mmCIF file with all atom_site columns, C-alpha atoms in Angstrom:
data_model
loop_
_atom_site.group_PDB
_atom_site.id
_atom_site.type_symbol
_atom_site.label_atom_id
_atom_site.label_alt_id
_atom_site.label_comp_id
_atom_site.label_asym_id
_atom_site.label_entity_id
_atom_site.label_seq_id
_atom_site.pdbx_PDB_ins_code
_atom_site.Cartn_x
_atom_site.Cartn_y
_atom_site.Cartn_z
_atom_site.occupancy
_atom_site.B_iso_or_equiv
_atom_site.pdbx_formal_charge
_atom_site.auth_seq_id
_atom_site.auth_comp_id
_atom_site.auth_asym_id
_atom_site.auth_atom_id
_atom_site.pdbx_PDB_model_num
ATOM 1   C CA . MET A 1 1   ? 0.084   0.021  -0.138  1.00 75.00 ? 1   MET A CA 1
ATOM 2   C CA . SER A 1 2   ? 1.208   3.809  -0.899  1.00 90.00 ? 2   SER A CA 1
ATOM 3   C CA . GLU A 1 3   ? 2.140   6.289  1.224   1.00 95.00 ? 3   GLU A CA 1
ATOM 4   C CA . VAL A 1 4   ? -0.257  9.080  1.869   1.00 97.00 ? 4   VAL A CA 1
ATOM 5   C CA . PRO A 1 5   ? 0.820   11.684 4.124   1.00 97.00 ? 5   PRO A CA 1
ATOM 6   C CA . GLY A 1 6   ? -2.315  13.661 5.358   1.00 97.00 ? 6   GLY A CA 1
ATOM 7   C CA . GLU A 1 7   ? -0.839  16.841 5.431   1.00 97.00 ? 7   GLU A CA 1
ATOM 8   C CA . LEU A 1 8   ? -0.570  16.678 1.815   1.00 98.00 ? 8   LEU A CA 1
ATOM 9   C CA . LYS A 1 9   ? -2.749  17.967 -1.571  1.00 98.00 ? 9   LYS A CA 1
ATOM 10  C CA . TYR A 1 10  ? -3.113  16.159 -4.342  1.00 98.00 ? 10  TYR A CA 1
ATOM 11  C CA . THR A 1 11  ? -3.852  15.729 -7.919  1.00 98.00 ? 11  THR A CA 1
ATOM 12  C CA . LYS A 1 12  ? -5.202  12.462 -9.896  1.00 97.00 ? 12  LYS A CA 1
ATOM 13  C CA . SER A 1 13  ? -2.488  12.203 -11.979 1.00 97.00 ? 13  SER A CA 1
ATOM 14  C CA . HIS A 1 14  ? -0.308  11.759 -8.707  1.00 97.00 ? 14  HIS A CA 1
ATOM 15  C CA . GLU A 1 15  ? 1.885   15.238 -7.964  1.00 98.00 ? 15  GLU A CA 1
ATOM 16  C CA . TRP A 1 16  ? 1.607   15.842 -4.500  1.00 98.00 ? 16  TRP A CA 1
ATOM 17  C CA . VAL A 1 17  ? 1.530   19.276 -3.374  1.00 98.00 ? 17  VAL A CA 1
ATOM 18  C CA . ARG A 1 18  ? 2.685   20.841 0.365   1.00 98.00 ? 18  ARG A CA 1
ATOM 19  C CA . ILE A 1 19  ? 1.670   23.956 1.091   1.00 96.00 ? 19  ILE A CA 1
ATOM 20  C CA . GLU A 1 20  ? 4.642   25.917 3.056   1.00 96.00 ? 20  GLU A CA 1
ATOM 21  C CA . ALA A 1 21  ? 4.183   28.923 6.238   1.00 95.00 ? 21  ALA A CA 1
ATOM 22  C CA . ASP A 1 22  ? 5.075   31.334 3.230   1.00 94.00 ? 22  ASP A CA 1
ATOM 23  C CA . GLY A 1 23  ? 2.362   30.578 1.046   1.00 93.00 ? 23  GLY A CA 1
ATOM 24  C CA . SER A 1 24  ? 4.368   28.284 -1.277  1.00 96.00 ? 24  SER A CA 1
ATOM 25  C CA . VAL A 1 25  ? 3.893   25.091 -2.345  1.00 97.00 ? 25  VAL A CA 1
ATOM 26  C CA . VAL A 1 26  ? 6.813   22.244 -2.813  1.00 98.00 ? 26  VAL A CA 1
ATOM 27  C CA . VAL A 1 27  ? 6.098   19.823 -5.214  1.00 98.00 ? 27  VAL A CA 1
ATOM 28  C CA . GLY A 1 28  ? 6.792   16.762 -6.128  1.00 98.00 ? 28  GLY A CA 1
ATOM 29  C CA . ILE A 1 29  ? 5.135   13.182 -7.468  1.00 98.00 ? 29  ILE A CA 1
ATOM 30  C CA . THR A 1 30  ? 3.959   10.472 -5.148  1.00 98.00 ? 30  THR A CA 1
ATOM 31  C CA . ASP A 1 31  ? 4.505   6.995  -3.599  1.00 98.00 ? 31  ASP A CA 1
ATOM 32  C CA . HIS A 1 32  ? 2.265   5.342  -5.742  1.00 97.00 ? 32  HIS A CA 1
ATOM 33  C CA . ALA A 1 33  ? 3.775   6.972  -8.819  1.00 96.00 ? 33  ALA A CA 1
ATOM 34  C CA . GLN A 1 34  ? 7.513   6.769  -8.008  1.00 96.00 ? 34  GLN A CA 1
ATOM 35  C CA . ASP A 1 35  ? 6.240   2.674  -7.226  1.00 96.00 ? 35  ASP A CA 1
ATOM 36  C CA . GLN A 1 36  ? 4.380   2.256  -10.968 1.00 95.00 ? 36  GLN A CA 1
ATOM 37  C CA . LEU A 1 37  ? 7.275   3.933  -12.417 1.00 96.00 ? 37  LEU A CA 1
ATOM 38  C CA . GLY A 1 38  ? 9.959   1.386  -10.394 1.00 96.00 ? 38  GLY A CA 1
ATOM 39  C CA . ASP A 1 39  ? 13.616  2.836  -10.053 1.00 97.00 ? 39  ASP A CA 1
ATOM 40  C CA . MET A 1 40  ? 14.274  6.454  -11.819 1.00 98.00 ? 40  MET A CA 1
ATOM 41  C CA . VAL A 1 41  ? 17.149  7.027  -14.047 1.00 98.00 ? 41  VAL A CA 1
ATOM 42  C CA . TYR A 1 42  ? 16.451  10.791 -15.689 1.00 97.00 ? 42  TYR A CA 1
ATOM 43  C CA . ILE A 1 43  ? 13.972  13.488 -14.063 1.00 97.00 ? 43  ILE A CA 1
ATOM 44  C CA . GLU A 1 44  ? 14.234  16.929 -15.293 1.00 97.00 ? 44  GLU A CA 1
ATOM 45  C CA . VAL A 1 45  ? 12.771  19.744 -13.317 1.00 97.00 ? 45  VAL A CA 1
ATOM 46  C CA . PRO A 1 46  ? 11.916  23.392 -14.651 1.00 97.00 ? 46  PRO A CA 1
ATOM 47  C CA . GLU A 1 47  ? 14.109  26.380 -14.163 1.00 96.00 ? 47  GLU A CA 1
ATOM 48  C CA . ALA A 1 48  ? 13.413  29.596 -11.473 1.00 97.00 ? 48  ALA A CA 1
ATOM 49  C CA . GLY A 1 49  ? 11.590  31.987 -13.454 1.00 98.00 ? 49  GLY A CA 1
ATOM 50  C CA . THR A 1 50  ? 9.269   29.838 -15.570 1.00 97.00 ? 50  THR A CA 1
ATOM 51  C CA . SER A 1 51  ? 5.695   30.154 -14.652 1.00 97.00 ? 51  SER A CA 1
ATOM 52  C CA . PHE A 1 52  ? 3.206   27.167 -15.708 1.00 96.00 ? 52  PHE A CA 1
ATOM 53  C CA . ALA A 1 53  ? -0.832  27.244 -15.785 1.00 96.00 ? 53  ALA A CA 1
ATOM 54  C CA . ALA A 1 54  ? -2.419  24.679 -13.618 1.00 96.00 ? 54  ALA A CA 1
ATOM 55  C CA . GLY A 1 55  ? -2.484  20.727 -16.004 1.00 96.00 ? 55  GLY A CA 1
ATOM 56  C CA . ASP A 1 56  ? 0.957   22.569 -18.296 1.00 97.00 ? 56  ASP A CA 1
ATOM 57  C CA . ALA A 1 57  ? 3.579   19.488 -18.497 1.00 98.00 ? 57  ALA A CA 1
ATOM 58  C CA . CYS A 1 58  ? 6.795   21.304 -16.422 1.00 97.00 ? 58  CYS A CA 1
ATOM 59  C CA . ALA A 1 59  ? 8.855   18.472 -15.838 1.00 97.00 ? 59  ALA A CA 1
ATOM 60  C CA . VAL A 1 60  ? 10.094  14.746 -16.765 1.00 97.00 ? 60  VAL A CA 1
ATOM 61  C CA . VAL A 1 61  ? 10.400  11.510 -15.101 1.00 97.00 ? 61  VAL A CA 1
ATOM 62  C CA . GLU A 1 62  ? 12.351  9.047  -16.886 1.00 97.00 ? 62  GLU A CA 1
ATOM 63  C CA . SER A 1 63  ? 12.519  5.541  -15.410 1.00 97.00 ? 63  SER A CA 1
ATOM 64  C CA . VAL A 1 64  ? 13.506  2.012  -16.485 1.00 95.00 ? 64  VAL A CA 1
ATOM 65  C CA . LYS A 1 65  ? 9.875   0.961  -17.154 1.00 92.00 ? 65  LYS A CA 1
ATOM 66  C CA . ALA A 1 66  ? 8.614   4.454  -18.623 1.00 92.00 ? 66  ALA A CA 1
ATOM 67  C CA . ALA A 1 67  ? 9.315   8.281  -19.454 1.00 94.00 ? 67  ALA A CA 1
ATOM 68  C CA . SER A 1 68  ? 6.331   10.448 -17.906 1.00 95.00 ? 68  SER A CA 1
ATOM 69  C CA . ASP A 1 69  ? 5.174   14.026 -18.074 1.00 97.00 ? 69  ASP A CA 1
ATOM 70  C CA . VAL A 1 70  ? 4.693   15.935 -14.391 1.00 98.00 ? 70  VAL A CA 1
ATOM 71  C CA . TYR A 1 71  ? 1.964   18.111 -14.844 1.00 98.00 ? 71  TYR A CA 1
ATOM 72  C CA . ALA A 1 72  ? 1.563   21.216 -12.614 1.00 97.00 ? 72  ALA A CA 1
ATOM 73  C CA . PRO A 1 73  ? -1.245  20.789 -9.776  1.00 97.00 ? 73  PRO A CA 1
ATOM 74  C CA . ILE A 1 74  ? -2.150  24.710 -10.002 1.00 97.00 ? 74  ILE A CA 1
ATOM 75  C CA . ALA A 1 75  ? -0.816  27.663 -11.982 1.00 97.00 ? 75  ALA A CA 1
ATOM 76  C CA . GLY A 1 76  ? 2.072   29.813 -10.495 1.00 97.00 ? 76  GLY A CA 1
ATOM 77  C CA . GLU A 1 77  ? 6.058   30.361 -10.998 1.00 98.00 ? 77  GLU A CA 1
ATOM 78  C CA . VAL A 1 78  ? 8.693   28.329 -10.475 1.00 98.00 ? 78  VAL A CA 1
ATOM 79  C CA . THR A 1 79  ? 11.302  29.193 -7.425  1.00 98.00 ? 79  THR A CA 1
ATOM 80  C CA . GLU A 1 80  ? 13.576  26.271 -7.250  1.00 98.00 ? 80  GLU A CA 1
ATOM 81  C CA . GLY A 1 81  ? 14.101  23.292 -8.907  1.00 98.00 ? 81  GLY A CA 1
ATOM 82  C CA . ASN A 1 82  ? 15.423  20.388 -7.123  1.00 98.00 ? 82  ASN A CA 1
ATOM 83  C CA . ASP A 1 83  ? 18.469  20.265 -8.931  1.00 97.00 ? 83  ASP A CA 1
ATOM 84  C CA . ALA A 1 84  ? 20.255  17.465 -6.616  1.00 98.00 ? 84  ALA A CA 1
ATOM 85  C CA . LEU A 1 85  ? 17.890  15.005 -8.657  1.00 98.00 ? 85  LEU A CA 1
ATOM 86  C CA . ALA A 1 86  ? 19.961  15.817 -11.716 1.00 96.00 ? 86  ALA A CA 1
ATOM 87  C CA . ASP A 1 87  ? 22.447  13.601 -10.126 1.00 97.00 ? 87  ASP A CA 1
ATOM 88  C CA . SER A 1 88  ? 20.759  11.758 -7.942  1.00 98.00 ? 88  SER A CA 1
ATOM 89  C CA . PRO A 1 89  ? 17.183  10.926 -9.972  1.00 98.00 ? 89  PRO A CA 1
ATOM 90  C CA . GLU A 1 90  ? 16.485  7.662  -7.290  1.00 98.00 ? 90  GLU A CA 1
ATOM 91  C CA . LEU A 1 91  ? 15.746  10.719 -4.200  1.00 98.00 ? 91  LEU A CA 1
ATOM 92  C CA . VAL A 1 92  ? 12.011  10.370 -6.052  1.00 98.00 ? 92  VAL A CA 1
ATOM 93  C CA . ASN A 1 93  ? 12.680  6.592  -4.967  1.00 98.00 ? 93  ASN A CA 1
ATOM 94  C CA . GLN A 1 94  ? 13.892  6.968  -1.392  1.00 97.00 ? 94  GLN A CA 1
ATOM 95  C CA . ASP A 1 95  ? 11.520  9.573  -0.386  1.00 98.00 ? 95  ASP A CA 1
ATOM 96  C CA . PRO A 1 96  ? 9.282   10.975 -2.725  1.00 98.00 ? 96  PRO A CA 1
ATOM 97  C CA . PHE A 1 97  ? 7.618   13.531 -0.238  1.00 98.00 ? 97  PHE A CA 1
ATOM 98  C CA . GLY A 1 98  ? 10.820  14.512 1.297   1.00 97.00 ? 98  GLY A CA 1
ATOM 99  C CA . ASP A 1 99  ? 14.644  14.630 -0.898  1.00 98.00 ? 99  ASP A CA 1
ATOM 100 C CA . GLY A 1 100 ? 12.352  13.717 -3.689  1.00 98.00 ? 100 GLY A CA 1
ATOM 101 C CA . TRP A 1 101 ? 10.567  16.874 -4.089  1.00 98.00 ? 101 TRP A CA 1
ATOM 102 C CA . LEU A 1 102 ? 10.831  18.411 -7.674  1.00 98.00 ? 102 LEU A CA 1
ATOM 103 C CA . MET A 1 103 ? 9.788   22.116 -7.392  1.00 98.00 ? 103 MET A CA 1
ATOM 104 C CA . LYS A 1 104 ? 9.050   24.946 -5.444  1.00 98.00 ? 104 LYS A CA 1
ATOM 105 C CA . LEU A 1 105 ? 6.025   27.388 -7.114  1.00 96.00 ? 105 LEU A CA 1
ATOM 106 C CA . ASN A 1 106 ? 4.537   30.437 -5.838  1.00 97.00 ? 106 ASN A CA 1
ATOM 107 C CA . PRO A 1 107 ? 0.778   29.866 -6.970  1.00 96.00 ? 107 PRO A CA 1
ATOM 108 C CA . GLY A 1 108 ? -0.486  32.028 -8.679  1.00 88.00 ? 108 GLY A CA 1
ATOM 109 C CA . ASP A 1 109 ? -3.812  32.287 -7.497  1.00 90.00 ? 109 ASP A CA 1
ATOM 110 C CA . SER A 1 110 ? -4.081  30.615 -3.956  1.00 88.00 ? 110 SER A CA 1
ATOM 111 C CA . SER A 1 111 ? -7.936  29.526 -4.473  1.00 94.00 ? 111 SER A CA 1
ATOM 112 C CA . GLU A 1 112 ? -6.704  26.488 -6.814  1.00 95.00 ? 112 GLU A CA 1
ATOM 113 C CA . LEU A 1 113 ? -5.462  24.549 -3.936  1.00 96.00 ? 113 LEU A CA 1
ATOM 114 C CA . ASP A 1 114 ? -8.906  24.181 -2.567  1.00 95.00 ? 114 ASP A CA 1
ATOM 115 C CA . GLY A 1 115 ? -9.619  21.980 -5.724  1.00 96.00 ? 115 GLY A CA 1
ATOM 116 C CA . LEU A 1 116 ? -7.368  19.563 -5.424  1.00 98.00 ? 116 LEU A CA 1
ATOM 117 C CA . MET A 1 117 ? -7.628  15.859 -2.874  1.00 98.00 ? 117 MET A CA 1
ATOM 118 C CA . ASP A 1 118 ? -6.800  16.029 0.601   1.00 98.00 ? 118 ASP A CA 1
ATOM 119 C CA . ALA A 1 119 ? -5.101  12.639 1.512   1.00 98.00 ? 119 ALA A CA 1
ATOM 120 C CA . GLU A 1 120 ? -8.638  11.041 2.398   1.00 98.00 ? 120 GLU A CA 1
ATOM 121 C CA . ALA A 1 121 ? -9.851  11.578 -1.027  1.00 98.00 ? 121 ALA A CA 1
ATOM 122 C CA . TYR A 1 122 ? -6.481  11.011 -2.896  1.00 98.00 ? 122 TYR A CA 1
ATOM 123 C CA . GLN A 1 123 ? -6.918  6.962  -1.005  1.00 97.00 ? 123 GLN A CA 1
ATOM 124 C CA . ALA A 1 124 ? -9.978  6.850  -2.221  1.00 97.00 ? 124 ALA A CA 1
ATOM 125 C CA . PHE A 1 125 ? -9.289  7.735  -5.338  1.00 97.00 ? 125 PHE A CA 1
ATOM 126 C CA . LEU A 1 126 ? -6.300  5.073  -5.590  1.00 96.00 ? 126 LEU A CA 1
ATOM 127 C CA . GLU A 1 127 ? -9.058  2.615  -4.472  1.00 95.00 ? 127 GLU A CA 1
ATOM 128 C CA . SER A 1 128 ? -10.999 2.769  -7.124  1.00 95.00 ? 128 SER A CA 1
ATOM 129 C CA . GLU A 1 129 ? -8.415  2.965  -9.584  1.00 89.00 ? 129 GLU A CA 1
ATOM 130 C CA . GLU A 1 130 ? -7.023  -0.040 -8.206  1.00 82.00 ? 130 GLU A CA 1
ATOM 131 C CA . HIS A 1 131 ? -10.688 -1.906 -9.229  1.00 75.00 ? 131 HIS A CA 1
#
């Protein structure tokens, strides 16, 4: 069973969002997503200053099984990409909710966060996908 931390928000495309005290957000892929993809071999994260609309492809994760786009869970401007993933893509497998984060965003419209799933809804979504 995949880990689903209770304090995060989630998307149906398996990104997680952590809201920081200053209103910025940290984005990564979920434990379920990294488990489905398998061992990461390459990750491309966006550069600071890049802006995305909600749902835009914003990063690429490539594993031994497949390459997959990561989608911006909300609109915003990237303030930092996780450069450590260039040399250590396995961080996403080892710690998807910690050192394996992909990018930090300044939200364009914080109300978009309300449209994301909480942990309970995401867990129910995962269970519905399995059936």
